[in-house]
mmCIF file with all atom_site columns, C-alpha atoms in Angstrom:
data_model
loop_
_atom_site.group_PDB
_atom_site.id
_atom_site.type_symbol
_atom_site.label_atom_id
_atom_site.label_alt_id
_atom_site.label_comp_id
_atom_site.label_asym_id
_atom_site.label_entity_id
_atom_site.label_seq_id
_atom_site.pdbx_PDB_ins_code
_atom_site.Cartn_x
_atom_site.Cartn_y
_atom_site.Cartn_z
_atom_site.occupancy
_atom_site.B_iso_or_equiv
_atom_site.pdbx_formal_charge
_atom_site.auth_seq_id
_atom_site.auth_comp_id
_atom_site.auth_asym_id
_atom_site.auth_atom_id
_atom_site.pdbx_PDB_model_num
ATOM 1   C CA . MET A 1 1   ? 6.480  19.459  19.342 1.00 0.00 ? 1   MET A CA 1
ATOM 2   C CA . GLY A 1 2   ? 10.625 18.790  19.215 1.00 0.00 ? 2   GLY A CA 1
ATOM 3   C CA . LEU A 1 3   ? 13.219 19.165  21.668 1.00 0.00 ? 3   LEU A CA 1
ATOM 4   C CA . ASP A 1 4   ? 14.115 22.630  20.430 1.00 0.00 ? 4   ASP A CA 1
ATOM 5   C CA . GLU A 1 5   ? 10.917 24.000  20.803 1.00 0.00 ? 5   GLU A CA 1
ATOM 6   C CA . VAL A 1 6   ? 10.829 22.447  24.161 1.00 0.00 ? 6   VAL A CA 1
ATOM 7   C CA . VAL A 1 7   ? 13.926 24.201  25.124 1.00 0.00 ? 7   VAL A CA 1
ATOM 8   C CA . ARG A 1 8   ? 13.014 27.621  23.516 1.00 0.00 ? 8   ARG A CA 1
ATOM 9   C CA . LYS A 1 9   ? 10.109 27.533  25.422 1.00 0.00 ? 9   LYS A CA 1
ATOM 10  C CA . PHE A 1 10  ? 11.837 26.947  28.673 1.00 0.00 ? 10  PHE A CA 1
ATOM 11  C CA . LYS A 1 11  ? 13.966 29.570  28.175 1.00 0.00 ? 11  LYS A CA 1
ATOM 12  C CA . ALA A 1 12  ? 11.441 31.705  27.218 1.00 0.00 ? 12  ALA A CA 1
ATOM 13  C CA . ASP A 1 13  ? 9.930  31.038  30.831 1.00 0.00 ? 13  ASP A CA 1
ATOM 14  C CA . HIS A 1 14  ? 13.336 31.676  32.124 1.00 0.00 ? 14  HIS A CA 1
ATOM 15  C CA . ASP A 1 15  ? 13.206 28.069  33.634 1.00 0.00 ? 15  ASP A CA 1
ATOM 16  C CA . ASP A 1 16  ? 16.623 26.850  32.657 1.00 0.00 ? 16  ASP A CA 1
ATOM 17  C CA . TYR A 1 17  ? 16.915 24.168  34.390 1.00 0.00 ? 17  TYR A CA 1
ATOM 18  C CA . ASN A 1 18  ? 14.303 22.434  32.652 1.00 0.00 ? 18  ASN A CA 1
ATOM 19  C CA . ALA A 1 19  ? 15.707 22.942  29.579 1.00 0.00 ? 19  ALA A CA 1
ATOM 20  C CA . ILE A 1 20  ? 18.859 21.387  30.819 1.00 0.00 ? 20  ILE A CA 1
ATOM 21  C CA . MET A 1 21  ? 17.008 18.727  31.739 1.00 0.00 ? 21  MET A CA 1
ATOM 22  C CA . ALA A 1 22  ? 15.150 18.195  28.642 1.00 0.00 ? 22  ALA A CA 1
ATOM 23  C CA . GLU A 1 23  ? 18.487 18.254  26.668 1.00 0.00 ? 23  GLU A CA 1
ATOM 24  C CA . ALA A 1 24  ? 20.259 15.683  28.931 1.00 0.00 ? 24  ALA A CA 1
ATOM 25  C CA . LEU A 1 25  ? 16.970 13.669  29.097 1.00 0.00 ? 25  LEU A CA 1
ATOM 26  C CA . ALA A 1 26  ? 17.012 13.698  24.904 1.00 0.00 ? 26  ALA A CA 1
ATOM 27  C CA . ASP A 1 27  ? 20.606 12.452  25.087 1.00 0.00 ? 27  ASP A CA 1
ATOM 28  C CA . ARG A 1 28  ? 19.863 9.595   27.525 1.00 0.00 ? 28  ARG A CA 1
ATOM 29  C CA . LEU A 1 29  ? 16.894 8.640   25.528 1.00 0.00 ? 29  LEU A CA 1
ATOM 30  C CA . ALA A 1 30  ? 19.233 8.706   22.151 1.00 0.00 ? 30  ALA A CA 1
ATOM 31  C CA . GLU A 1 31  ? 22.109 6.434   24.077 1.00 0.00 ? 31  GLU A CA 1
ATOM 32  C CA . ALA A 1 32  ? 19.207 4.028   25.399 1.00 0.00 ? 32  ALA A CA 1
ATOM 33  C CA . PHE A 1 33  ? 17.790 3.874   21.822 1.00 0.00 ? 33  PHE A CA 1
ATOM 34  C CA . ALA A 1 34  ? 21.380 3.204   20.628 1.00 0.00 ? 34  ALA A CA 1
ATOM 35  C CA . GLU A 1 35  ? 22.077 0.238   23.023 1.00 0.00 ? 35  GLU A CA 1
ATOM 36  C CA . PHE A 1 36  ? 18.759 -1.176  21.831 1.00 0.00 ? 36  PHE A CA 1
ATOM 37  C CA . LEU A 1 37  ? 19.712 -1.083  18.321 1.00 0.00 ? 37  LEU A CA 1
ATOM 38  C CA . HIS A 1 38  ? 22.834 -2.753  19.268 1.00 0.00 ? 38  HIS A CA 1
ATOM 39  C CA . LYS A 1 39  ? 20.728 -5.432  21.288 1.00 0.00 ? 39  LYS A CA 1
ATOM 40  C CA . ARG A 1 40  ? 18.688 -6.126  18.375 1.00 0.00 ? 40  ARG A CA 1
ATOM 41  C CA . VAL A 1 41  ? 21.731 -6.368  16.118 1.00 0.00 ? 41  VAL A CA 1
ATOM 42  C CA . ARG A 1 42  ? 23.137 -9.070  18.082 1.00 0.00 ? 42  ARG A CA 1
ATOM 43  C CA . GLU A 1 43  ? 19.845 -10.740 18.136 1.00 0.00 ? 43  GLU A CA 1
ATOM 44  C CA . GLU A 1 44  ? 19.270 -10.750 14.213 1.00 0.00 ? 44  GLU A CA 1
ATOM 45  C CA . TRP A 1 45  ? 22.811 -10.970 13.337 1.00 0.00 ? 45  TRP A CA 1
ATOM 46  C CA . GLY A 1 46  ? 22.222 -14.129 15.613 1.00 0.00 ? 46  GLY A CA 1
ATOM 47  C CA . TYR A 1 47  ? 24.845 -14.151 17.703 1.00 0.00 ? 47  TYR A CA 1
ATOM 48  C CA . GLY A 1 48  ? 23.410 -12.452 20.508 1.00 0.00 ? 48  GLY A CA 1
ATOM 49  C CA . LYS A 1 49  ? 20.385 -14.878 20.478 1.00 0.00 ? 49  LYS A CA 1
ATOM 50  C CA . SER A 1 50  ? 21.242 -16.700 23.447 1.00 0.00 ? 50  SER A CA 1
ATOM 51  C CA . GLU A 1 51  ? 22.625 -14.298 25.636 1.00 0.00 ? 51  GLU A CA 1
ATOM 52  C CA . ILE A 1 52  ? 21.067 -14.369 28.723 1.00 0.00 ? 52  ILE A CA 1
ATOM 53  C CA . LEU A 1 53  ? 22.712 -10.611 30.653 1.00 0.00 ? 53  LEU A CA 1
ATOM 54  C CA . THR A 1 54  ? 21.827 -9.501  34.009 1.00 0.00 ? 54  THR A CA 1
ATOM 55  C CA . ARG A 1 55  ? 21.575 -5.559  33.759 1.00 0.00 ? 55  ARG A CA 1
ATOM 56  C CA . GLU A 1 56  ? 24.841 -4.791  35.620 1.00 0.00 ? 56  GLU A CA 1
ATOM 57  C CA . GLU A 1 57  ? 26.480 -7.242  32.568 1.00 0.00 ? 57  GLU A CA 1
ATOM 58  C CA . LEU A 1 58  ? 24.923 -5.391  29.984 1.00 0.00 ? 58  LEU A CA 1
ATOM 59  C CA . ILE A 1 59  ? 26.107 -1.975  31.514 1.00 0.00 ? 59  ILE A CA 1
ATOM 60  C CA . ASP A 1 60  ? 29.547 -3.370  31.615 1.00 0.00 ? 60  ASP A CA 1
ATOM 61  C CA . GLU A 1 61  ? 29.505 -4.375  28.094 1.00 0.00 ? 61  GLU A CA 1
ATOM 62  C CA . GLN A 1 62  ? 29.834 -8.140  28.726 1.00 0.00 ? 62  GLN A CA 1
ATOM 63  C CA . TYR A 1 63  ? 28.069 -9.016  25.279 1.00 0.00 ? 63  TYR A CA 1
ATOM 64  C CA . ARG A 1 64  ? 29.655 -9.936  22.272 1.00 0.00 ? 64  ARG A CA 1
ATOM 65  C CA . GLY A 1 65  ? 30.693 -6.959  19.776 1.00 0.00 ? 65  GLY A CA 1
ATOM 66  C CA . ILE A 1 66  ? 31.362 -3.474  19.780 1.00 0.00 ? 66  ILE A CA 1
ATOM 67  C CA . ARG A 1 67  ? 30.137 -0.274  19.285 1.00 0.00 ? 67  ARG A CA 1
ATOM 68  C CA . PRO A 1 68  ? 32.722 2.546   18.195 1.00 0.00 ? 68  PRO A CA 1
ATOM 69  C CA . ALA A 1 69  ? 32.076 6.130   17.317 1.00 0.00 ? 69  ALA A CA 1
ATOM 70  C CA . ALA A 1 70  ? 33.705 8.763   15.405 1.00 0.00 ? 70  ALA A CA 1
ATOM 71  C CA . GLY A 1 71  ? 35.424 11.177  17.954 1.00 0.00 ? 71  GLY A CA 1
ATOM 72  C CA . TYR A 1 72  ? 35.529 8.410   20.777 1.00 0.00 ? 72  TYR A CA 1
ATOM 73  C CA . PRO A 1 73  ? 39.189 7.184   22.113 1.00 0.00 ? 73  PRO A CA 1
ATOM 74  C CA . ALA A 1 74  ? 38.698 3.789   19.478 1.00 0.00 ? 74  ALA A CA 1
ATOM 75  C CA . CYS A 1 75  ? 38.072 5.976   16.440 1.00 0.00 ? 75  CYS A CA 1
ATOM 76  C CA . PRO A 1 76  ? 38.976 9.478   17.556 1.00 0.00 ? 76  PRO A CA 1
ATOM 77  C CA . ASP A 1 77  ? 39.074 10.978  14.007 1.00 0.00 ? 77  ASP A CA 1
ATOM 78  C CA . HIS A 1 78  ? 35.437 13.007  13.601 1.00 0.00 ? 78  HIS A CA 1
ATOM 79  C CA . THR A 1 79  ? 35.899 13.419  10.185 1.00 0.00 ? 79  THR A CA 1
ATOM 80  C CA . GLU A 1 80  ? 35.051 9.548   9.677  1.00 0.00 ? 80  GLU A CA 1
ATOM 81  C CA . LYS A 1 81  ? 31.390 10.742  9.747  1.00 0.00 ? 81  LYS A CA 1
ATOM 82  C CA . ARG A 1 82  ? 31.555 12.541  6.917  1.00 0.00 ? 82  ARG A CA 1
ATOM 83  C CA . ILE A 1 83  ? 32.398 9.163   5.015  1.00 0.00 ? 83  ILE A CA 1
ATOM 84  C CA . LEU A 1 84  ? 29.222 7.517   7.094  1.00 0.00 ? 84  LEU A CA 1
ATOM 85  C CA . TRP A 1 85  ? 27.295 10.589  6.291  1.00 0.00 ? 85  TRP A CA 1
ATOM 86  C CA . GLN A 1 86  ? 27.687 9.968   2.163  1.00 0.00 ? 86  GLN A CA 1
ATOM 87  C CA . LEU A 1 87  ? 27.496 6.525   1.837  1.00 0.00 ? 87  LEU A CA 1
ATOM 88  C CA . LEU A 1 88  ? 24.101 5.968   4.166  1.00 0.00 ? 88  LEU A CA 1
ATOM 89  C CA . ASP A 1 89  ? 22.826 9.461   2.775  1.00 0.00 ? 89  ASP A CA 1
ATOM 90  C CA . VAL A 1 90  ? 22.298 10.508  6.597  1.00 0.00 ? 90  VAL A CA 1
ATOM 91  C CA . GLU A 1 91  ? 20.720 14.078  6.251  1.00 0.00 ? 91  GLU A CA 1
ATOM 92  C CA . LYS A 1 92  ? 18.098 13.042  3.983  1.00 0.00 ? 92  LYS A CA 1
ATOM 93  C CA . ARG A 1 93  ? 17.026 9.631   5.379  1.00 0.00 ? 93  ARG A CA 1
ATOM 94  C CA . ALA A 1 94  ? 17.496 10.628  9.132  1.00 0.00 ? 94  ALA A CA 1
ATOM 95  C CA . GLY A 1 95  ? 17.439 14.375  8.945  1.00 0.00 ? 95  GLY A CA 1
ATOM 96  C CA . ILE A 1 96  ? 20.276 14.381  11.075 1.00 0.00 ? 96  ILE A CA 1
ATOM 97  C CA . ARG A 1 97  ? 23.504 16.429  9.746  1.00 0.00 ? 97  ARG A CA 1
ATOM 98  C CA . LEU A 1 98  ? 26.935 17.283  10.555 1.00 0.00 ? 98  LEU A CA 1
ATOM 99  C CA . THR A 1 99  ? 28.177 21.069  11.945 1.00 0.00 ? 99  THR A CA 1
ATOM 100 C CA . GLU A 1 100 ? 31.342 22.113  10.429 1.00 0.00 ? 100 GLU A CA 1
ATOM 101 C CA . SER A 1 101 ? 33.376 20.633  13.183 1.00 0.00 ? 101 SER A CA 1
ATOM 102 C CA . CYS A 1 102 ? 31.231 17.110  12.608 1.00 0.00 ? 102 CYS A CA 1
ATOM 103 C CA . ALA A 1 103 ? 29.113 17.157  15.403 1.00 0.00 ? 103 ALA A CA 1
ATOM 104 C CA . MET A 1 104 ? 25.678 15.842  14.985 1.00 0.00 ? 104 MET A CA 1
ATOM 105 C CA . TRP A 1 105 ? 22.479 18.314  14.858 1.00 0.00 ? 105 TRP A CA 1
ATOM 106 C CA . PRO A 1 106 ? 20.319 17.578  16.420 1.00 0.00 ? 106 PRO A CA 1
ATOM 107 C CA . GLY A 1 107 ? 22.667 17.115  19.281 1.00 0.00 ? 107 GLY A CA 1
ATOM 108 C CA . SER A 1 108 ? 20.695 14.288  20.926 1.00 0.00 ? 108 SER A CA 1
ATOM 109 C CA . SER A 1 109 ? 21.962 12.181  17.647 1.00 0.00 ? 109 SER A CA 1
ATOM 110 C CA . VAL A 1 110 ? 24.007 8.836   17.985 1.00 0.00 ? 110 VAL A CA 1
ATOM 111 C CA . SER A 1 111 ? 26.265 7.161   15.423 1.00 0.00 ? 111 SER A CA 1
ATOM 112 C CA . GLY A 1 112 ? 28.390 4.339   15.441 1.00 0.00 ? 112 GLY A CA 1
ATOM 113 C CA . LEU A 1 113 ? 30.014 1.099   13.914 1.00 0.00 ? 113 LEU A CA 1
ATOM 114 C CA . TYR A 1 114 ? 28.848 -2.188  14.818 1.00 0.00 ? 114 TYR A CA 1
ATOM 115 C CA . PHE A 1 115 ? 31.329 -5.315  15.303 1.00 0.00 ? 115 PHE A CA 1
ATOM 116 C CA . ALA A 1 116 ? 30.160 -8.377  15.783 1.00 0.00 ? 116 ALA A CA 1
ATOM 117 C CA . HIS A 1 117 ? 33.547 -10.225 16.183 1.00 0.00 ? 117 HIS A CA 1
ATOM 118 C CA . PRO A 1 118 ? 34.000 -12.231 19.455 1.00 0.00 ? 118 PRO A CA 1
ATOM 119 C CA . GLN A 1 119 ? 37.211 -10.756 19.980 1.00 0.00 ? 119 GLN A CA 1
ATOM 120 C CA . SER A 1 120 ? 36.429 -7.578  19.303 1.00 0.00 ? 120 SER A CA 1
ATOM 121 C CA . LYS A 1 121 ? 37.307 -4.734  21.792 1.00 0.00 ? 121 LYS A CA 1
ATOM 122 C CA . TYR A 1 122 ? 37.615 -1.385  23.160 1.00 0.00 ? 122 TYR A CA 1
ATOM 123 C CA . PHE A 1 123 ? 40.854 0.273   22.925 1.00 0.00 ? 123 PHE A CA 1
ATOM 124 C CA . ALA A 1 124 ? 41.909 3.459   22.918 1.00 0.00 ? 124 ALA A CA 1
ATOM 125 C CA . VAL A 1 125 ? 44.499 5.198   20.415 1.00 0.00 ? 125 VAL A CA 1
ATOM 126 C CA . GLY A 1 126 ? 47.587 6.419   21.887 1.00 0.00 ? 126 GLY A CA 1
ATOM 127 C CA . LYS A 1 127 ? 49.759 9.130   21.394 1.00 0.00 ? 127 LYS A CA 1
ATOM 128 C CA . LEU A 1 128 ? 50.726 9.414   17.333 1.00 0.00 ? 128 LEU A CA 1
ATOM 129 C CA . ASP A 1 129 ? 53.918 10.419  16.303 1.00 0.00 ? 129 ASP A CA 1
ATOM 130 C CA . ARG A 1 130 ? 54.752 12.937  13.298 1.00 0.00 ? 130 ARG A CA 1
ATOM 131 C CA . ASP A 1 131 ? 55.359 9.772   10.968 1.00 0.00 ? 131 ASP A CA 1
ATOM 132 C CA . GLN A 1 132 ? 52.123 8.436   12.032 1.00 0.00 ? 132 GLN A CA 1
ATOM 133 C CA . LEU A 1 133 ? 50.658 11.708  10.905 1.00 0.00 ? 133 LEU A CA 1
ATOM 134 C CA . LEU A 1 134 ? 52.435 11.666  7.494  1.00 0.00 ? 134 LEU A CA 1
ATOM 135 C CA . ASP A 1 135 ? 51.080 8.275   6.667  1.00 0.00 ? 135 ASP A CA 1
ATOM 136 C CA . TYR A 1 136 ? 47.598 8.995   7.888  1.00 0.00 ? 136 TYR A CA 1
ATOM 137 C CA . HIS A 1 137 ? 47.207 12.325  6.092  1.00 0.00 ? 137 HIS A CA 1
ATOM 138 C CA . LEU A 1 138 ? 48.314 10.649  2.974  1.00 0.00 ? 138 LEU A CA 1
ATOM 139 C CA . ARG A 1 139 ? 45.932 7.625   3.232  1.00 0.00 ? 139 ARG A CA 1
ATOM 140 C CA . LYS A 1 140 ? 42.941 9.914   4.088  1.00 0.00 ? 140 LYS A CA 1
ATOM 141 C CA . GLY A 1 141 ? 43.269 12.758  1.614  1.00 0.00 ? 141 GLY A CA 1
ATOM 142 C CA . LEU A 1 142 ? 44.080 15.349  4.205  1.00 0.00 ? 142 LEU A CA 1
ATOM 143 C CA . SER A 1 143 ? 46.276 18.325  4.367  1.00 0.00 ? 143 SER A CA 1
ATOM 144 C CA . LEU A 1 144 ? 49.223 17.276  7.410  1.00 0.00 ? 144 LEU A CA 1
ATOM 145 C CA . GLN A 1 145 ? 48.051 20.814  9.260  1.00 0.00 ? 145 GLN A CA 1
ATOM 146 C CA . GLU A 1 146 ? 44.434 19.334  8.586  1.00 0.00 ? 146 GLU A CA 1
ATOM 147 C CA . ALA A 1 147 ? 45.152 16.012  9.995  1.00 0.00 ? 147 ALA A CA 1
ATOM 148 C CA . GLU A 1 148 ? 46.912 17.951  12.634 1.00 0.00 ? 148 GLU A CA 1
ATOM 149 C CA . LYS A 1 149 ? 44.302 19.730  13.687 1.00 0.00 ? 149 LYS A CA 1
ATOM 150 C CA . TRP A 1 150 ? 41.587 16.941  14.013 1.00 0.00 ? 150 TRP A CA 1
ATOM 151 C CA . LEU A 1 151 ? 43.816 14.806  16.034 1.00 0.00 ? 151 LEU A CA 1
ATOM 152 C CA . GLY A 1 152 ? 45.837 17.340  18.050 1.00 0.00 ? 152 GLY A CA 1
ATOM 153 C CA . VAL A 1 153 ? 44.710 15.933  21.448 1.00 0.00 ? 153 VAL A CA 1
ATOM 154 C CA . TYR A 1 154 ? 46.481 12.750  20.141 1.00 0.00 ? 154 TYR A CA 1
ATOM 155 C CA . LEU A 1 155 ? 49.675 13.795  19.092 1.00 0.00 ? 155 LEU A CA 1
ATOM 156 C CA . ASN A 1 156 ? 52.921 13.016  20.617 1.00 0.00 ? 156 ASN A CA 1
ATOM 157 C CA . TYR A 1 157 ? 54.824 16.009  19.104 1.00 0.00 ? 157 TYR A CA 1
ATOM 158 C CA . ASP A 1 158 ? 54.141 19.740  18.784 1.00 0.00 ? 158 ASP A CA 1
ATOM 159 C CA . PRO A 1 159 ? 53.282 20.904  15.084 1.00 0.00 ? 159 PRO A CA 1
ATOM 160 C CA . VAL A 1 160 ? 54.324 24.401  15.052 1.00 0.00 ? 160 VAL A CA 1
ATOM 161 C CA . ALA A 1 161 ? 58.155 22.840  15.344 1.00 0.00 ? 161 ALA A CA 1
#
């Protein structure tokens, strides 16, 4: 039985609390598995074999490498997932599809990129000026309006003006 069936059963029984808890647990398990895979990558790529980190150090991400994901501050454009899905044939191979808004379905899914360089660090994209969006939409092959839609919260200007 999958999560959708579990949630549907709880909701049919008017048990919203356990429906929410099942979804939250599935989300946490997906994130925990992503961390487990990142640990395996660090070990299998060789640079994490000598890591001896406490639980607190792991939580503080004091290991080498990063795992940014589309839609997060370091990579705010959700449409980058479309490229990954095409390159990796994700829907066929993993059964995870993208919605119209590039959300992953099923909801308890994760994706990201691995960067192993010792100087790689998480960062946040700041506010974007119009000249940056003009350049981005051309390189990305999107209309300016579409680029502004996807990156709207990061704009340092009013696209209507």
